[in-house]
XYZ file of C-alpha atoms in Angstrom:
146
model
C 10.330 25.921 279.565
C 9.199 24.687 276.154
C 9.705 21.075 277.179
C 7.766 21.636 280.395
C 4.774 23.176 278.575
C 4.865 20.454 275.922
C 4.911 17.783 278.640
C 1.944 19.346 280.414
C -0.013 19.517 277.130
C 0.687 15.878 276.371
C -0.201 14.887 279.932
C -3.576 16.582 279.517
C -4.162 14.716 276.245
C -3.224 11.300 277.657
C -6.614 10.428 279.244
C -8.377 11.358 276.019
C -6.064 9.183 273.960
C -6.385 6.267 276.364
C -10.151 6.560 276.289
C -10.034 6.711 272.486
C -8.040 3.486 272.214
C -9.959 1.624 274.891
C -13.465 2.586 273.754
C -14.075 2.958 269.991
C -17.721 3.922 270.585
C -16.470 6.935 272.512
C -14.533 8.017 269.422
C -17.631 7.563 267.262
C -19.717 9.658 269.675
C -17.082 12.371 269.730
C -16.937 12.317 265.911
C -20.722 12.690 265.784
C -20.502 15.633 268.195
C -17.729 17.191 266.134
C -19.760 16.756 262.932
C -22.842 18.339 264.476
C -20.758 21.194 265.877
C -19.173 21.728 262.482
C -22.525 21.777 260.679
C -23.920 24.186 263.283
C -20.989 26.548 262.806
C -21.289 26.344 259.020
C -24.990 27.202 259.112
C -24.189 30.035 261.512
C -21.594 31.326 259.041
C -24.121 31.210 256.192
C -26.639 33.166 258.278
C -23.989 35.757 259.121
C -23.076 36.121 255.454
C -26.765 36.650 254.635
C -27.017 39.258 257.389
C -23.929 41.040 256.116
C -25.350 41.190 252.599
C -28.687 42.496 253.962
C -26.893 45.192 255.952
C -24.829 46.113 252.901
C -27.994 46.475 250.824
C -29.539 48.651 253.545
C -26.412 50.827 253.597
C -26.521 51.256 249.823
C -30.230 52.065 249.899
C -29.784 54.626 252.674
C -26.826 56.186 250.856
C -28.983 56.538 247.746
C -31.716 58.209 249.793
C -29.228 60.634 251.305
C -27.791 61.402 247.898
C -31.293 62.056 246.538
C -32.068 64.452 249.396
C -28.722 66.269 249.096
C -29.038 66.772 245.340
C -31.039 69.742 244.193
C -34.421 68.409 243.292
C -37.999 68.369 244.487
C -37.212 66.498 247.703
C -34.346 68.820 248.565
C -36.457 71.948 248.067
C -39.459 70.430 249.870
C -37.462 69.502 252.968
C -35.649 72.854 252.851
C -38.920 74.810 252.654
C -40.456 72.769 255.491
C -37.296 73.153 257.561
C -36.687 69.418 257.851
C -33.651 69.155 255.578
C -30.966 69.113 258.281
C -32.887 66.790 260.594
C -33.664 64.462 257.696
C -30.001 64.352 256.658
C -28.852 63.714 260.236
C -31.420 60.979 260.702
C -30.437 59.312 257.424
C -26.752 59.495 258.296
C -27.439 57.987 261.736
C -29.316 55.073 260.185
C -26.513 54.510 257.676
C -23.860 54.584 260.404
C -25.844 52.131 262.524
C -26.002 49.735 259.591
C -22.271 50.175 259.010
C -21.619 49.286 262.667
C -23.899 46.243 262.448
C -22.055 45.120 259.318
C -18.692 45.563 261.011
C -19.818 43.560 264.060
C -21.232 40.795 261.856
C -17.978 40.614 259.869
C -15.935 40.360 263.067
C -18.200 37.613 264.376
C -17.969 35.852 261.005
C -14.175 35.809 261.352
C -14.544 34.181 264.779
C -17.018 31.612 263.444
C -14.745 30.812 260.487
C -11.859 30.227 262.903
C -14.088 27.905 264.944
C -15.026 26.067 261.743
C -11.358 25.554 260.883
C -10.660 24.251 264.398
C -13.657 21.912 264.241
C -12.508 20.608 260.853
C -9.020 19.947 262.252
C -10.484 18.188 265.265
C -12.734 16.084 263.068
C -9.801 15.153 260.831
C -7.731 14.101 263.854
C -10.615 11.997 265.179
C -11.178 10.379 261.785
C -7.487 9.572 261.481
C -7.462 8.097 264.988
C -10.509 5.973 264.230
C -9.047 4.781 260.928
C -5.818 3.885 262.729
C -7.849 1.996 265.327
C -9.766 0.120 262.620
C -6.558 -0.808 260.764
C -4.861 -1.937 263.962
C -7.897 -3.986 264.955
C -8.038 -5.625 261.525
C -4.321 -6.466 261.580
C -4.658 -7.862 265.095
C -7.638 -10.008 264.101
C -5.716 -11.341 261.090
C -2.715 -12.213 263.243
C -4.875 -13.924 265.841
C -6.778 -15.946 263.229
């Protein structure tokens, strides 16, 4: 079964390899696409990291607000006298939980993007190695023919 799956994988890769060896411009175009994809993913990862830090700051700020309201002080007594203490605490906790969920989703998506970055880097490395091999082979062939 392992041999059969390996054979099918290699059979799928064969047209790509043949195209790579027969048309070096195709390899260059694919490398350019891989580079642009990699840079796009890296910028996406940076934006996600910025979003995560913004959400974390919002969580900390909301936690501080909740702590200030819960502690006995002017705000606590004011909201308690007006009858808004419980609703204010619930609302603050809801906002904090929403930010926690957003942070969790952003972290999960960041993991996916980082995996895509690693795959794109591997692909780019394979393409660069293939192109270097092509260039070396072409140079050796030209030297032998000259």
